[in-house]
Amino acid sequence: ETGVTQTPRHLVMGMTNKKSLKCEQHLGHNAMYWYKQSAKKPLELMFVYNFKEQTENNSVPSRFSPECPNSSHLFLHLHTLQPEDSALYLCASSPGQGAGEQYFGPGTRLTVT
Amino acid sequence: GDSVTQMEGPVTLSEEAFLTINCTYTATGYPSLFWYVQYPGEGLQLLLKATKADDKGSNKGFEATYRKETTSFHLEKGSVQVSDSAVYFCAPRPSSASKIIFGSGTRLSIRP
């Protein structure tokens, strides 16, 4: 039980669809993260939010659009994705950016057809 | 730049065997060091951590010692179980940066 939940757990979408991934943390943390985990590749940090403000965007294509309305919720809006975007998307939180360890959610397994 | 190198997998062992997964890092200052574990179909979980030189992190029978002189943080367990089958990630957080650097992961499979 990590205190970080993600929905949906599985998502199949076409390249012209628009969908959103949701992450919620119940740990009172102030920093939240999106990671992409693809087969046979290292974990890729996509976005970092600290106190609702985006502090890092690691050259992520604009078809991925994050939103952080408050310190407990993080969304990843998806549109016109490509098949190579199929991956496990992991959300994490930590007490602050650079402070303490990160706690991960179970991930959303995304398949783009 | 800051980086981490860990043993390539997959690693396959028999139950009750001794496990070592090597991890070395390059980081300025005094990084915090973590091992995360990912069980099938799940996200990453913190397994253990060490925040200063010579500290030993331990959890669930796993141990790792912060060796600054060799910039290493090798993961060990004396007697592995089938339930230890998972992917293990070594992850330093350089003191000069905010993000954790994750290794490529080592897949461990334990045979009954």
PDB file of C-alpha atoms in Angstrom:
ATOM      1  CA  GLU A   1       0.000   0.000   0.000  1.00  0.00           C
ATOM      2  CA  THR A   2       1.823   3.070  -1.225  1.00  0.00           C
ATOM      3  CA  GLY A   3      -0.656   5.871  -0.703  1.00  0.00           C
ATOM      4  CA  VAL A   4      -0.435   6.801  -4.379  1.00  0.00           C
ATOM      5  CA  THR A   5      -3.287   5.702  -6.615  1.00  0.00           C
ATOM      6  CA  GLN A   6      -3.537   5.824 -10.394  1.00  0.00           C
ATOM      7  CA  THR A   7      -6.490   5.396 -12.703  1.00  0.00           C
ATOM      8  CA  PRO A   8      -7.120   3.756 -15.017  1.00  0.00           C
ATOM      9  CA  ARG A   9      -4.786   0.805 -14.536  1.00  0.00           C
ATOM     10  CA  HIS A  10      -5.062  -0.147 -18.194  1.00  0.00           C
ATOM     11  CA  LEU A  11      -5.916   2.004 -21.200  1.00  0.00           C
ATOM     12  CA  VAL A  12      -6.140   1.224 -24.895  1.00  0.00           C
ATOM     13  CA  MET A  13      -6.558   4.195 -27.187  1.00  0.00           C
ATOM     14  CA  GLY A  14      -6.389   4.985 -30.848  1.00  0.00           C
ATOM     15  CA  MET A  15      -4.044   7.565 -32.241  1.00  0.00           C
ATOM     16  CA  THR A  16      -6.833  10.108 -32.696  1.00  0.00           C
ATOM     17  CA  ASN A  17      -8.335   9.727 -29.223  1.00  0.00           C
ATOM     18  CA  LYS A  18      -8.012  12.066 -26.270  1.00  0.00           C
ATOM     19  CA  LYS A  19      -7.715  10.530 -22.809  1.00  0.00           C
ATOM     20  CA  SER A  20      -6.415  11.468 -19.381  1.00  0.00           C
ATOM     21  CA  LEU A  21      -4.476   9.631 -16.712  1.00  0.00           C
ATOM     22  CA  LYS A  22      -5.134  10.489 -13.098  1.00  0.00           C
ATOM     23  CA  CYS A  23      -2.875  10.275 -10.073  1.00  0.00           C
ATOM     24  CA  GLU A  24      -3.774  11.005  -6.463  1.00  0.00           C
ATOM     25  CA  GLN A  25      -1.518  10.889  -3.421  1.00  0.00           C
ATOM     26  CA  HIS A  26      -2.757  10.609   0.156  1.00  0.00           C
ATOM     27  CA  LEU A  27       0.610  11.235   1.825  1.00  0.00           C
ATOM     28  CA  GLY A  28       0.560  14.985   2.275  1.00  0.00           C
ATOM     29  CA  HIS A  29       3.443  15.404  -0.142  1.00  0.00           C
ATOM     30  CA  ASN A  30       4.190  18.552  -2.097  1.00  0.00           C
ATOM     31  CA  ALA A  31       6.047  17.205  -5.117  1.00  0.00           C
ATOM     32  CA  MET A  32       4.637  14.946  -7.833  1.00  0.00           C
ATOM     33  CA  TYR A  33       6.235  13.277 -10.833  1.00  0.00           C
ATOM     34  CA  TRP A  34       5.318  11.536 -14.076  1.00  0.00           C
ATOM     35  CA  TYR A  35       7.617   8.785 -15.383  1.00  0.00           C
ATOM     36  CA  LYS A  36       7.479   6.670 -18.526  1.00  0.00           C
ATOM     37  CA  GLN A  37       8.656   3.055 -18.341  1.00  0.00           C
ATOM     38  CA  SER A  38       9.170   1.298 -21.665  1.00  0.00           C
ATOM     39  CA  ALA A  39      10.403  -2.225 -22.197  1.00  0.00           C
ATOM     40  CA  LYS A  40      14.195  -2.479 -22.283  1.00  0.00           C
ATOM     41  CA  LYS A  41      14.700   1.237 -21.576  1.00  0.00           C
ATOM     42  CA  PRO A  42      15.579   3.070 -18.366  1.00  0.00           C
ATOM     43  CA  LEU A  43      12.888   4.847 -16.433  1.00  0.00           C
ATOM     44  CA  GLU A  44      12.322   8.276 -18.019  1.00  0.00           C
ATOM     45  CA  LEU A  45      11.355  11.273 -15.911  1.00  0.00           C
ATOM     46  CA  MET A  46       8.795  13.338 -17.846  1.00  0.00           C
ATOM     47  CA  PHE A  47       7.495  16.112 -15.566  1.00  0.00           C
ATOM     48  CA  VAL A  48       7.992  17.402 -12.036  1.00  0.00           C
ATOM     49  CA  TYR A  49       5.605  19.568 -10.041  1.00  0.00           C
ATOM     50  CA  ASN A  50       6.425  21.195  -6.723  1.00  0.00           C
ATOM     51  CA  PHE A  51       3.659  22.972  -4.815  1.00  0.00           C
ATOM     52  CA  LYS A  52       1.485  22.772  -7.968  1.00  0.00           C
ATOM     53  CA  GLU A  53       4.089  24.537 -10.122  1.00  0.00           C
ATOM     54  CA  GLN A  54       5.827  22.706 -12.950  1.00  0.00           C
ATOM     55  CA  THR A  55       9.533  22.728 -12.292  1.00  0.00           C
ATOM     56  CA  GLU A  56      10.760  20.254 -14.861  1.00  0.00           C
ATOM     57  CA  ASN A  57       9.769  19.178 -18.354  1.00  0.00           C
ATOM     58  CA  ASN A  58      12.278  16.803 -19.884  1.00  0.00           C
ATOM     59  CA  SER A  59      11.676  17.619 -23.544  1.00  0.00           C
ATOM     60  CA  VAL A  60       8.391  15.752 -23.576  1.00  0.00           C
ATOM     61  CA  PRO A  61       6.357  16.033 -26.815  1.00  0.00           C
ATOM     62  CA  SER A  62       3.388  18.381 -26.613  1.00  0.00           C
ATOM     63  CA  ARG A  63       0.969  15.520 -27.187  1.00  0.00           C
ATOM     64  CA  PHE A  64       1.500  14.896 -23.459  1.00  0.00           C
ATOM     65  CA  SER A  65       0.013  17.693 -21.376  1.00  0.00           C
ATOM     66  CA  PRO A  66       0.298  17.571 -17.567  1.00  0.00           C
ATOM     67  CA  GLU A  67      -1.965  19.328 -15.104  1.00  0.00           C
ATOM     68  CA  CYS A  68      -1.568  19.715 -11.361  1.00  0.00           C
ATOM     69  CA  PRO A  69      -4.592  21.455  -9.806  1.00  0.00           C
ATOM     70  CA  ASN A  70      -3.356  20.906  -6.240  1.00  0.00           C
ATOM     71  CA  SER A  71      -0.582  19.094  -4.412  1.00  0.00           C
ATOM     72  CA  SER A  72      -2.631  15.893  -4.157  1.00  0.00           C
ATOM     73  CA  HIS A  73      -3.686  15.441  -7.766  1.00  0.00           C
ATOM     74  CA  LEU A  74      -1.788  15.108 -11.001  1.00  0.00           C
ATOM     75  CA  PHE A  75      -3.154  14.471 -14.470  1.00  0.00           C
ATOM     76  CA  LEU A  76      -1.581  13.579 -17.776  1.00  0.00           C
ATOM     77  CA  HIS A  77      -3.710  14.538 -20.761  1.00  0.00           C
ATOM     78  CA  LEU A  78      -3.027  12.545 -23.907  1.00  0.00           C
ATOM     79  CA  HIS A  79      -3.923  13.377 -27.512  1.00  0.00           C
ATOM     80  CA  THR A  80      -2.853  12.174 -30.937  1.00  0.00           C
ATOM     81  CA  LEU A  81      -0.413   9.686 -29.482  1.00  0.00           C
ATOM     82  CA  GLN A  82       1.857   7.411 -31.464  1.00  0.00           C
ATOM     83  CA  PRO A  83       2.289   3.640 -31.088  1.00  0.00           C
ATOM     84  CA  GLU A  84       5.753   4.225 -29.588  1.00  0.00           C
ATOM     85  CA  ASP A  85       4.050   6.005 -26.689  1.00  0.00           C
ATOM     86  CA  SER A  86       2.759   2.647 -25.488  1.00  0.00           C
ATOM     87  CA  ALA A  87       4.326   2.111 -22.076  1.00  0.00           C
ATOM     88  CA  LEU A  88       3.709   1.994 -18.351  1.00  0.00           C
ATOM     89  CA  TYR A  89       3.161   5.500 -16.984  1.00  0.00           C
ATOM     90  CA  LEU A  90       4.101   5.869 -13.355  1.00  0.00           C
ATOM     91  CA  CYS A  91       3.203   8.654 -10.976  1.00  0.00           C
ATOM     92  CA  ALA A  92       5.250   9.351  -7.862  1.00  0.00           C
ATOM     93  CA  SER A  93       5.244  11.823  -4.990  1.00  0.00           C
ATOM     94  CA  SER A  94       7.743  12.975  -2.388  1.00  0.00           C
ATOM     95  CA  PRO A  95       7.616  15.363   0.585  1.00  0.00           C
ATOM     96  CA  GLY A  96       9.228  18.059  -1.530  1.00  0.00           C
ATOM     97  CA  GLN A  97      11.250  18.232  -4.693  1.00  0.00           C
ATOM     98  CA  GLY A  98      14.609  16.738  -3.800  1.00  0.00           C
ATOM     99  CA  ALA A  99      13.465  15.901  -0.282  1.00  0.00           C
ATOM    100  CA  GLY A 100      12.920  12.357   0.940  1.00  0.00           C
ATOM    101  CA  GLU A 101      12.257   9.282  -1.102  1.00  0.00           C
ATOM    102  CA  GLN A 102       9.675   8.995  -3.850  1.00  0.00           C
ATOM    103  CA  TYR A 103       6.559   6.889  -3.468  1.00  0.00           C
ATOM    104  CA  PHE A 104       5.131   5.363  -6.617  1.00  0.00           C
ATOM    105  CA  GLY A 105       1.681   4.456  -7.785  1.00  0.00           C
ATOM    106  CA  PRO A 106       0.938   1.141  -9.528  1.00  0.00           C
ATOM    107  CA  GLY A 107       1.050   2.731 -12.970  1.00  0.00           C
ATOM    108  CA  THR A 108      -1.221   2.911 -15.996  1.00  0.00           C
ATOM    109  CA  ARG A 109      -0.436   0.455 -18.775  1.00  0.00           C
ATOM    110  CA  LEU A 110      -1.109   2.401 -21.971  1.00  0.00           C
ATOM    111  CA  THR A 111      -1.449   0.801 -25.379  1.00  0.00           C
ATOM    112  CA  VAL A 112      -1.778   3.022 -28.439  1.00  0.00           C
ATOM    113  CA  THR A 113      -3.252   1.271 -31.459  1.00  0.00           C
TER     114      THR A 113
ATOM    115  CA  GLY B   1      27.664  14.042 -15.104  1.00  0.00           C
ATOM    116  CA  ASP B   2      25.836  12.052 -12.474  1.00  0.00           C
ATOM    117  CA  SER B   3      25.135   8.434 -13.401  1.00  0.00           C
ATOM    118  CA  VAL B   4      24.505   4.947 -12.063  1.00  0.00           C
ATOM    119  CA  THR B   5      25.556   1.544 -13.354  1.00  0.00           C
ATOM    120  CA  GLN B   6      24.034  -1.655 -12.127  1.00  0.00           C
ATOM    121  CA  MET B   7      24.483  -5.287 -12.947  1.00  0.00           C
ATOM    122  CA  GLU B   8      22.730  -6.366 -16.093  1.00  0.00           C
ATOM    123  CA  GLY B   9      20.178  -9.088 -15.822  1.00  0.00           C
ATOM    124  CA  PRO B  10      18.450 -11.304 -15.936  1.00  0.00           C
ATOM    125  CA  VAL B  11      19.786 -13.018 -12.856  1.00  0.00           C
ATOM    126  CA  THR B  12      18.424 -16.483 -12.141  1.00  0.00           C
ATOM    127  CA  LEU B  13      19.071 -18.199  -8.819  1.00  0.00           C
ATOM    128  CA  SER B  14      17.766 -21.166  -6.906  1.00  0.00           C
ATOM    129  CA  GLU B  15      15.800 -20.639  -3.715  1.00  0.00           C
ATOM    130  CA  GLU B  16      18.002 -20.070  -0.637  1.00  0.00           C
ATOM    131  CA  ALA B  17      20.953 -18.942  -2.766  1.00  0.00           C
ATOM    132  CA  PHE B  18      23.004 -15.872  -1.878  1.00  0.00           C
ATOM    133  CA  LEU B  19      22.250 -12.761  -3.913  1.00  0.00           C
ATOM    134  CA  THR B  20      24.435  -9.821  -4.876  1.00  0.00           C
ATOM    135  CA  ILE B  21      23.384  -7.136  -7.338  1.00  0.00           C
ATOM    136  CA  ASN B  22      26.201  -4.686  -7.992  1.00  0.00           C
ATOM    137  CA  CYS B  23      25.647  -0.952  -8.231  1.00  0.00           C
ATOM    138  CA  THR B  24      28.162   1.843  -8.685  1.00  0.00           C
ATOM    139  CA  TYR B  25      27.463   5.512  -9.112  1.00  0.00           C
ATOM    140  CA  THR B  26      29.053   8.780 -10.132  1.00  0.00           C
ATOM    141  CA  ALA B  27      27.780  11.795  -8.268  1.00  0.00           C
ATOM    142  CA  THR B  28      29.122  15.003  -6.844  1.00  0.00           C
ATOM    143  CA  GLY B  29      28.912  15.668  -3.146  1.00  0.00           C
ATOM    144  CA  TYR B  30      27.239  13.212  -0.811  1.00  0.00           C
ATOM    145  CA  PRO B  31      24.301  11.560  -2.537  1.00  0.00           C
ATOM    146  CA  SER B  32      21.496   9.690  -0.854  1.00  0.00           C
ATOM    147  CA  LEU B  33      21.278   6.111  -2.133  1.00  0.00           C
ATOM    148  CA  PHE B  34      18.163   4.013  -2.672  1.00  0.00           C
ATOM    149  CA  TRP B  35      17.189   0.562  -3.867  1.00  0.00           C
ATOM    150  CA  TYR B  36      13.708   0.228  -5.315  1.00  0.00           C
ATOM    151  CA  VAL B  37      11.922  -3.006  -6.237  1.00  0.00           C
ATOM    152  CA  GLN B  38       9.205  -3.542  -8.834  1.00  0.00           C
ATOM    153  CA  TYR B  39       7.097  -6.688  -8.566  1.00  0.00           C
ATOM    154  CA  PRO B  40       5.235  -7.895 -11.667  1.00  0.00           C
ATOM    155  CA  GLY B  41       2.324  -5.633 -12.560  1.00  0.00           C
ATOM    156  CA  GLU B  42       3.137  -3.045  -9.912  1.00  0.00           C
ATOM    157  CA  GLY B  43       4.897   0.281  -9.504  1.00  0.00           C
ATOM    158  CA  LEU B  44       8.238   0.777  -7.807  1.00  0.00           C
ATOM    159  CA  GLN B  45       8.514   0.391  -4.044  1.00  0.00           C
ATOM    160  CA  LEU B  46      11.325   1.688  -1.875  1.00  0.00           C
ATOM    161  CA  LEU B  47      13.249  -1.320  -0.575  1.00  0.00           C
ATOM    162  CA  LEU B  48      15.968   0.379   1.467  1.00  0.00           C
ATOM    163  CA  LYS B  49      18.055   3.522   1.669  1.00  0.00           C
ATOM    164  CA  ALA B  50      21.252   5.013   3.065  1.00  0.00           C
ATOM    165  CA  THR B  51      21.998   8.694   3.400  1.00  0.00           C
ATOM    166  CA  LYS B  52      25.619   8.879   4.486  1.00  0.00           C
ATOM    167  CA  ALA B  53      28.887   7.013   4.136  1.00  0.00           C
ATOM    168  CA  ASP B  54      29.092   3.631   5.901  1.00  0.00           C
ATOM    169  CA  ASP B  55      25.341   3.587   6.557  1.00  0.00           C
ATOM    170  CA  LYS B  56      23.714   0.202   6.022  1.00  0.00           C
ATOM    171  CA  GLY B  57      20.163   0.109   4.756  1.00  0.00           C
ATOM    172  CA  SER B  58      18.165  -3.046   5.371  1.00  0.00           C
ATOM    173  CA  ASN B  59      14.664  -4.376   4.798  1.00  0.00           C
ATOM    174  CA  LYS B  60      13.037  -7.783   4.207  1.00  0.00           C
ATOM    175  CA  GLY B  61      16.404  -9.518   4.588  1.00  0.00           C
ATOM    176  CA  PHE B  62      18.077  -7.300   1.971  1.00  0.00           C
ATOM    177  CA  GLU B  63      21.059  -5.126   2.871  1.00  0.00           C
ATOM    178  CA  ALA B  64      23.213  -2.528   1.148  1.00  0.00           C
ATOM    179  CA  THR B  65      26.106  -0.484   2.542  1.00  0.00           C
ATOM    180  CA  TYR B  66      27.004   3.036   1.391  1.00  0.00           C
ATOM    181  CA  ARG B  67      30.655   2.752   0.322  1.00  0.00           C
ATOM    182  CA  LYS B  68      31.914   6.206  -0.542  1.00  0.00           C
ATOM    183  CA  GLU B  69      35.472   5.092  -1.210  1.00  0.00           C
ATOM    184  CA  THR B  70      34.310   2.751  -3.963  1.00  0.00           C
ATOM    185  CA  THR B  71      31.140   4.728  -4.861  1.00  0.00           C
ATOM    186  CA  SER B  72      29.139   1.522  -4.562  1.00  0.00           C
ATOM    187  CA  PHE B  73      25.859   0.406  -3.023  1.00  0.00           C
ATOM    188  CA  HIS B  74      25.617  -3.310  -3.713  1.00  0.00           C
ATOM    189  CA  LEU B  75      22.418  -5.114  -2.787  1.00  0.00           C
ATOM    190  CA  GLU B  76      22.735  -8.435  -0.926  1.00  0.00           C
ATOM    191  CA  LYS B  77      20.499 -11.074   0.561  1.00  0.00           C
ATOM    192  CA  GLY B  78      21.661 -14.218   2.267  1.00  0.00           C
ATOM    193  CA  SER B  79      18.858 -16.560   1.244  1.00  0.00           C
ATOM    194  CA  VAL B  80      16.479 -15.586  -1.556  1.00  0.00           C
ATOM    195  CA  GLN B  81      12.910 -16.771  -1.893  1.00  0.00           C
ATOM    196  CA  VAL B  82      10.662 -17.238  -4.909  1.00  0.00           C
ATOM    197  CA  SER B  83       8.710 -14.182  -3.759  1.00  0.00           C
ATOM    198  CA  ASP B  84      11.845 -12.053  -4.286  1.00  0.00           C
ATOM    199  CA  SER B  85      11.464 -12.417  -8.057  1.00  0.00           C
ATOM    200  CA  ALA B  86      11.200  -8.842  -9.300  1.00  0.00           C
ATOM    201  CA  VAL B  87      13.153  -6.047 -10.963  1.00  0.00           C
ATOM    202  CA  TYR B  88      15.565  -4.142  -8.704  1.00  0.00           C
ATOM    203  CA  PHE B  89      16.640  -0.548  -9.340  1.00  0.00           C
ATOM    204  CA  CYS B  90      19.631   1.203  -7.818  1.00  0.00           C
ATOM    205  CA  ALA B  91      18.903   4.911  -7.506  1.00  0.00           C
ATOM    206  CA  PRO B  92      21.234   7.629  -6.210  1.00  0.00           C
ATOM    207  CA  ARG B  93      20.047  11.165  -5.596  1.00  0.00           C
ATOM    208  CA  PRO B  94      22.944  13.536  -5.958  1.00  0.00           C
ATOM    209  CA  SER B  95      23.029  16.134  -3.254  1.00  0.00           C
ATOM    210  CA  SER B  96      23.407  18.832  -5.875  1.00  0.00           C
ATOM    211  CA  ALA B  97      20.261  17.893  -7.807  1.00  0.00           C
ATOM    212  CA  SER B  98      16.663  17.259  -7.009  1.00  0.00           C
ATOM    213  CA  LYS B  99      15.944  14.215  -9.089  1.00  0.00           C
ATOM    214  CA  ILE B 100      16.682  10.585  -8.376  1.00  0.00           C
ATOM    215  CA  ILE B 101      18.692   8.821 -11.076  1.00  0.00           C
ATOM    216  CA  PHE B 102      17.355   5.353 -11.714  1.00  0.00           C
ATOM    217  CA  GLY B 103      19.538   2.530 -12.953  1.00  0.00           C
ATOM    218  CA  SER B 104      18.398   0.351 -15.810  1.00  0.00           C
ATOM    219  CA  GLY B 105      17.068  -2.314 -13.459  1.00  0.00           C
ATOM    220  CA  THR B 106      18.117  -5.904 -12.808  1.00  0.00           C
ATOM    221  CA  ARG B 107      15.542  -8.617 -13.309  1.00  0.00           C
ATOM    222  CA  LEU B 108      15.812 -11.365 -10.693  1.00  0.00           C
ATOM    223  CA  SER B 109      14.136 -14.747 -11.069  1.00  0.00           C
ATOM    224  CA  ILE B 110      14.223 -17.324  -8.284  1.00  0.00           C
ATOM    225  CA  ARG B 111      13.624 -20.996  -9.061  1.00  0.00           C
ATOM    226  CA  PRO B 112      11.860 -23.126  -6.447  1.00  0.00           C
TER     227      PRO B 112
END
